[in-house]
Coordinates of C-alpha atoms and ligand atoms in Angstrom, one line a residue:
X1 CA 0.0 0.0 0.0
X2 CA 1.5 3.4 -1.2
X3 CA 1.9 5.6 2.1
X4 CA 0.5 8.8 1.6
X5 CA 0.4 11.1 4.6
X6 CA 2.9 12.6 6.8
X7 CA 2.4 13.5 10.4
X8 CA 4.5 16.4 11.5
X9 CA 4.1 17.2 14.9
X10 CA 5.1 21.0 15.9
X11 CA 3.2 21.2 19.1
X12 CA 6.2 21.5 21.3
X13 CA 6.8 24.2 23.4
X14 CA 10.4 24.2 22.6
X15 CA 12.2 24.9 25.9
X16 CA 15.3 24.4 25.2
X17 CA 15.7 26.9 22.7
X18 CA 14.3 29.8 25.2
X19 CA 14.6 32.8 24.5
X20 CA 14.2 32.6 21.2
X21 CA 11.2 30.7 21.1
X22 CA 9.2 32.6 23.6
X23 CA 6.9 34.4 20.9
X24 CA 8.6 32.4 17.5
X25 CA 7.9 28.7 17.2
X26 CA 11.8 26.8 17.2
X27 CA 10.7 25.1 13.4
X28 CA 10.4 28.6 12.1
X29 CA 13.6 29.9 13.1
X30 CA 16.2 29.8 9.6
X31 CA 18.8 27.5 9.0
X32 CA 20.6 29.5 6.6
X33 CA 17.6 31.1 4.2
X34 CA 15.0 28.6 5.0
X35 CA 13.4 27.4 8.3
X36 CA 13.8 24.3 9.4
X37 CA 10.5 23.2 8.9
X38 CA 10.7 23.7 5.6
X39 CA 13.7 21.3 5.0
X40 CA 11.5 18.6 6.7
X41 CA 8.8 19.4 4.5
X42 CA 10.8 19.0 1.3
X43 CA 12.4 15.9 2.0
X44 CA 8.7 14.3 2.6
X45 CA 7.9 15.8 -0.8
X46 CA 11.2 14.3 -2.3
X47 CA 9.8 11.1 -0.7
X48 CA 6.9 10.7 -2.9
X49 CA 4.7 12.3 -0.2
X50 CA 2.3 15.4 -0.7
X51 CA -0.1 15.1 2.1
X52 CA 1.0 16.7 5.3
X53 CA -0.9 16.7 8.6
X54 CA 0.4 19.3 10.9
X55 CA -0.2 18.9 14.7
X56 CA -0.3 22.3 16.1
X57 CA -0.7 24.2 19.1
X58 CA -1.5 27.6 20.0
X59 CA 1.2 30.5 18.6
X60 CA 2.4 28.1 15.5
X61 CA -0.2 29.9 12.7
X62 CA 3.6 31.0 11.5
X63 CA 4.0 27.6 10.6
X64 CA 0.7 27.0 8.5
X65 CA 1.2 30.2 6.6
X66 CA 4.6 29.5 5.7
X67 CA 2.9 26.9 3.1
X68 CA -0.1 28.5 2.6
X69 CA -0.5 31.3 -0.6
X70 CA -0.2 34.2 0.0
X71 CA -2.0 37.4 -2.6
X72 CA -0.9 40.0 -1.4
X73 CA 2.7 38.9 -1.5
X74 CA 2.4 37.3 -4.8
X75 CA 1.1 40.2 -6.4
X76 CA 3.5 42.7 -4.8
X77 CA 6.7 40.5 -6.0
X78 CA 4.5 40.6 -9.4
X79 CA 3.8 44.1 -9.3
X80 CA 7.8 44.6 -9.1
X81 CA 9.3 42.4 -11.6
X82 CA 11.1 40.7 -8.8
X83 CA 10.3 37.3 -10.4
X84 CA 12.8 34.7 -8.8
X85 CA 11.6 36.1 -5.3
X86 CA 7.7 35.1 -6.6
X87 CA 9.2 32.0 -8.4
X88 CA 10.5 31.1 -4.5
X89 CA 7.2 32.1 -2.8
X90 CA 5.0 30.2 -5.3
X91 CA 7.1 27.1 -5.1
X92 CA 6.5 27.1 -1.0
X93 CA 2.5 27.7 -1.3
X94 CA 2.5 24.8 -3.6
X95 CA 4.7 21.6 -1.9
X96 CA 2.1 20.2 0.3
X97 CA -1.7 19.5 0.7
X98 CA -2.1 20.7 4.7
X99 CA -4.3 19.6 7.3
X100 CA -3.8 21.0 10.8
X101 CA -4.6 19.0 14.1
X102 CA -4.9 20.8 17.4
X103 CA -2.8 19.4 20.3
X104 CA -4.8 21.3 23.1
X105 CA -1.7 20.5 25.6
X106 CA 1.8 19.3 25.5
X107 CA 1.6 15.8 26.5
X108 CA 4.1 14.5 25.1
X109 CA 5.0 13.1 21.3
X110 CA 2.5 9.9 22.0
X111 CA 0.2 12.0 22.3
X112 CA 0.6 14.1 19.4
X113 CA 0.2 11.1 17.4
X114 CA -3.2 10.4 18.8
X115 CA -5.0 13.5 17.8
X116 CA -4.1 12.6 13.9
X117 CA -6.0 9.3 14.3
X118 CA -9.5 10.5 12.9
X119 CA -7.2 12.2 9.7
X120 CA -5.5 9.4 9.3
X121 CA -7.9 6.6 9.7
X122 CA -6.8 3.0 8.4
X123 CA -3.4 3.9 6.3
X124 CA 0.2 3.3 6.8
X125 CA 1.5 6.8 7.6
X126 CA 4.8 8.3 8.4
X127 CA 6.0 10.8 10.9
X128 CA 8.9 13.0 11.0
X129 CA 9.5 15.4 13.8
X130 CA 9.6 19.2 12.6
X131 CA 12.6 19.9 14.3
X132 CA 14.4 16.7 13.5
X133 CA 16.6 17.3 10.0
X134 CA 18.4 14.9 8.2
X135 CA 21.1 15.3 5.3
X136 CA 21.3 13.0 2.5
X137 CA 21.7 12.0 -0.8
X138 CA 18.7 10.2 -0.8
X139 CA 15.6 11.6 1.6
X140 CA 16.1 9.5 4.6
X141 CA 12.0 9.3 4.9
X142 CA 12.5 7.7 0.9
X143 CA 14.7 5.4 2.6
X144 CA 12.8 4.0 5.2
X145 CA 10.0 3.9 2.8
X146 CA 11.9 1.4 1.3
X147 CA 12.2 -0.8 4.0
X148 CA 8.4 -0.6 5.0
X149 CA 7.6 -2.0 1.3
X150 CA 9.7 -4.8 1.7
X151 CA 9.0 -5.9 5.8
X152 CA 5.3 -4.5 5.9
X153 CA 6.2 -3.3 9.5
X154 CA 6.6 -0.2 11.5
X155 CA 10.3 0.9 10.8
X156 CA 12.0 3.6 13.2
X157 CA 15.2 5.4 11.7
X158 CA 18.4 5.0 14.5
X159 CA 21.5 6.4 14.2
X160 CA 24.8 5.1 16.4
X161 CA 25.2 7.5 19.0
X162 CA 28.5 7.8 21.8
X163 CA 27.9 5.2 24.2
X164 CA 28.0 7.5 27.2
X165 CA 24.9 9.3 25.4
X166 CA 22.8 6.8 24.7
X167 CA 21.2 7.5 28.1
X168 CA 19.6 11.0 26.8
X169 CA 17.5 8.5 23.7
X170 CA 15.2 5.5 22.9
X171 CA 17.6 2.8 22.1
X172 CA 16.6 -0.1 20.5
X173 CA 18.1 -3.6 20.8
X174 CA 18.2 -6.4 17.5
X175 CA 18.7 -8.1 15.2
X176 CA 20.8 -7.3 12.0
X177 CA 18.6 -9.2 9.4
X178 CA 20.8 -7.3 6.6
X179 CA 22.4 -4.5 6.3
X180 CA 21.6 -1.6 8.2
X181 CA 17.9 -3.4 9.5
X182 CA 17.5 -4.5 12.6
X183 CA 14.3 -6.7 13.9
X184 CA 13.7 -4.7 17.6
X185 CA 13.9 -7.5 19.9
X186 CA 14.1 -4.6 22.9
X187 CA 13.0 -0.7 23.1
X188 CA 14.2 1.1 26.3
X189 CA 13.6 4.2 26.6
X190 CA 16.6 6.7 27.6
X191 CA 18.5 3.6 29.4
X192 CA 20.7 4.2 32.5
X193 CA 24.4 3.4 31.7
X194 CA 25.0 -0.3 31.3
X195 CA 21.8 -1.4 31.3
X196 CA 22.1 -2.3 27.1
X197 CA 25.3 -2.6 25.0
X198 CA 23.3 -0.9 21.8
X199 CA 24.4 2.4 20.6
X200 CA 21.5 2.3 18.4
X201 CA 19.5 5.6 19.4
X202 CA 15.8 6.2 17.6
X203 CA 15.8 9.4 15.9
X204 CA 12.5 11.8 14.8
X205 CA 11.7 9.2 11.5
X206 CA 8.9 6.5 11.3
X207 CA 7.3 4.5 9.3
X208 CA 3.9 3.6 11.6
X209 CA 0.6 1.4 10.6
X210 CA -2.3 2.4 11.5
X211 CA -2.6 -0.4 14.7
X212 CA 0.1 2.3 16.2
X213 CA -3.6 4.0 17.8
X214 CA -4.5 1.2 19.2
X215 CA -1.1 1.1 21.3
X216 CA -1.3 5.0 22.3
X217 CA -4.9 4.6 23.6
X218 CA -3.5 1.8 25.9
X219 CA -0.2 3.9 27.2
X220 CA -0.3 5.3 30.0
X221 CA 1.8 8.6 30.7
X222 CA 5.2 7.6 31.1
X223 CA 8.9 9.5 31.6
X224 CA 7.6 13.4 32.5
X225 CA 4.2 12.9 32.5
X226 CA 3.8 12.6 28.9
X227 CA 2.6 9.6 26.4
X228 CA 5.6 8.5 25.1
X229 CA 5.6 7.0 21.7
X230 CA 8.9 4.8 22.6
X231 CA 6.4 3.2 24.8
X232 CA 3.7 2.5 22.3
X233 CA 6.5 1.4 19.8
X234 CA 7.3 -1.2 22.5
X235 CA 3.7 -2.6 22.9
X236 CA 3.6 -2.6 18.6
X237 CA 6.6 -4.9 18.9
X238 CA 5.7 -6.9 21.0
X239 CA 2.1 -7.6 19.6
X240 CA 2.9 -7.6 15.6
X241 CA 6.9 -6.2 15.1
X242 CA 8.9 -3.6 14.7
X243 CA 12.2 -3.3 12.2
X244 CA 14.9 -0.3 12.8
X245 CA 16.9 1.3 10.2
X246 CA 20.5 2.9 10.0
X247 CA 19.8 5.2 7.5
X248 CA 22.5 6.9 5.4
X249 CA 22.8 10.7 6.2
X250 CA 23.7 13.1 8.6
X251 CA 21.1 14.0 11.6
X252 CA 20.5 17.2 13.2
X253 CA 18.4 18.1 16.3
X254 CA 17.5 21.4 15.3
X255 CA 15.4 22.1 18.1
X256 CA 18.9 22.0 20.3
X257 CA 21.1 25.5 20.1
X258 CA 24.5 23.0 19.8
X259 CA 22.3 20.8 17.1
X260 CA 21.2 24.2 15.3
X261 CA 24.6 25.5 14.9
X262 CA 25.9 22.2 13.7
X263 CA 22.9 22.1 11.1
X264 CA 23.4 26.0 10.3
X265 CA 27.3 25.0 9.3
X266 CA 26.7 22.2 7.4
X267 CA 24.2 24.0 5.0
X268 CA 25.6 27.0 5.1
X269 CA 28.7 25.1 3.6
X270 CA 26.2 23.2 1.2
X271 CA 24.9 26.1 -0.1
X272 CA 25.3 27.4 -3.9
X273 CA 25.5 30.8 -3.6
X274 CA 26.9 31.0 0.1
X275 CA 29.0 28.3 0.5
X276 CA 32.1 28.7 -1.3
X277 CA 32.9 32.1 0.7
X278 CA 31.5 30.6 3.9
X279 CA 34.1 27.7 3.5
X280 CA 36.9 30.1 3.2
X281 CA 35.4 32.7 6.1
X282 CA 35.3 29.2 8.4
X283 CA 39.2 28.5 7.5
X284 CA 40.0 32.2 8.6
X285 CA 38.0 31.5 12.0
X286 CA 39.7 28.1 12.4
X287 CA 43.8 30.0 11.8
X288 CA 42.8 32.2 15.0
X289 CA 41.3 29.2 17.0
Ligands
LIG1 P1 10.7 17.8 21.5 O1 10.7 17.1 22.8 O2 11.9 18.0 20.8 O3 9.9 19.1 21.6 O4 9.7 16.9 20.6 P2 9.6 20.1 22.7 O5 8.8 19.6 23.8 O6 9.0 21.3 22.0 O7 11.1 20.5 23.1 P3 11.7 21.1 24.5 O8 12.3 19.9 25.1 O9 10.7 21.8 25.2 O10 12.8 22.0 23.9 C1 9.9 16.6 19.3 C2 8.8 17.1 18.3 O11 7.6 16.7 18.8 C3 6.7 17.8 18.9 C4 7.6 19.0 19.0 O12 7.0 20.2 18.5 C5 8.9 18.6 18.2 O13 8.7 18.9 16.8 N1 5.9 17.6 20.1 C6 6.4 17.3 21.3 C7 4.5 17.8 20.0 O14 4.0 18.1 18.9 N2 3.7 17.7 21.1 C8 4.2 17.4 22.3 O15 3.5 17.2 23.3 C9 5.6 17.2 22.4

């Protein structure tokens, strides 16, 4: 069955990017000349994937009219000649079909989930965090796309992470059934240190089937309060199974000020126009370091 939708949940109240997110929600602020939501949403387009359901929250309208049209812009940049600005704008108004999903509080990614159930109804779906970016040749959402065809299964994307971090992620435990896919024989949720030898941490990409609801009605609130989707993952697992995948690519948590700068540098450096005279400005910081 050819997966459709996208669920990007924005409903986050983004606390660890204060200040800057007090009024602004974090997947609007730019990584480079885009925001970062926008990279997520063009990597599910590259995927095959036009439908996108947003879950959002009070103070993220910024995010919904960043892909909605908009006239009175259109027609100004018309008005003015100033065609490759409207080529830009037009492009963004058209990438994705959006539906938008309330989350009326924060409880937790699980949660967020739950509220798309009625949109989503009986289809295999995908979600991919909007502060969650991935660089790679090919979309890592395209990738694990690939995966679900062939295994029929919920897939998570993991990347190896530092041992002595592994305790700030979901880790899953398996087996290698070829290369880079893992059946999850174990999820555990932000382990405490030498409690697993896995270093494989479960980053903001799934592949989900609709059963997924079915789990989240029957999890209770876990770690902070919140209904954790690691938690629901682990009840999927064990009732039908659950496949993880070491995508190829480079992740970034965007919605972290280290993981933002990292992302900022390596598409600053990636850029066509920019990054030739970024490269060398970097080599001139690097001399006085
Ligand atoms: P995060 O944990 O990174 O988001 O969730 P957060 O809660 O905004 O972050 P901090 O810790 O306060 O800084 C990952 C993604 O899930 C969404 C967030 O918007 C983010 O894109 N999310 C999280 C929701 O939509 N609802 C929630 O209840 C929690």
């Amino acid at each position: 069955m050819k997966i459709k939708k996208a669920v990007v949940p924005v409903a986050g109240l983004g606390t660890r990017f204060l200040p800057a997110t007090k009024a602004i929600p974090k997947e609007m602020l730019t990584i480079v000349d885009r925001p970062t939501i926008q990279y997520i949403v063009e990597e599910v387009v590259a995927s095959g994937i036009k439908e996108v359901v947003l879950v959002t929250a009070s103070g993220k309208s910024a995010i919904e009219n960043h892909f909605d049209y908009s006239f009175e812009l259109e027609t100004f940049l018309a008005q003015k000649g100033k065609l490759d600005l409207l080529r830009e704008v037009k492009h963004i108004s058209r990438l994705i079909d959006v539906v938008s999903v309330r989350q009326k509080e924060p409880l937790g990614l699980g949660h967020a989930v739950m509220v798309t159930e009625n949109v989503i109804g009986e289809e295999p779906f995908v979600v991919v965090l909007g502060d969650d970016l991935v660089d790679a040749e090919v979309p890592c959402v395209y990738q694990m796309l690939r995966v679900f065809e062939k295994y029929q299964e919920a897939v998570v994307a993991v990347q190896r992470v530092p041992m002595e971090e592994t305790h700030r992620y979901g880790i899953v435990e398996g087996e290698e059934l070829e290369d880079g896919v893992f059946k999850v024989s174990r999820l555990i949720e932000k382990p405490a240190p030498g409690t697993t030898k896995s270093n494989l941490a479960i980053i903001g990409r799934y592949v989900l089937r609709p059963e997924i609801y079915d789990c989240l009605h029957r999890t209770l609130p876990g770690v902070g309060g919140e209904i954790q989707l690691t938690d629901a993952l682990d009840m999927l697992r064990k009732e039908r199974a659950l496949y993880a995948y070491e995508f190829e690519g480079r992740r970034f948590d965007a919605g972290d000020k280290f993981g933002y700068l990292q992302a900022t540098v390596n598409f600053a450096l990636e850029h066509p126009e920019l990054g030739a005279r970024f490269r060398k400005f970097l080599k001139e910081v690097a001399k006085g370091l």
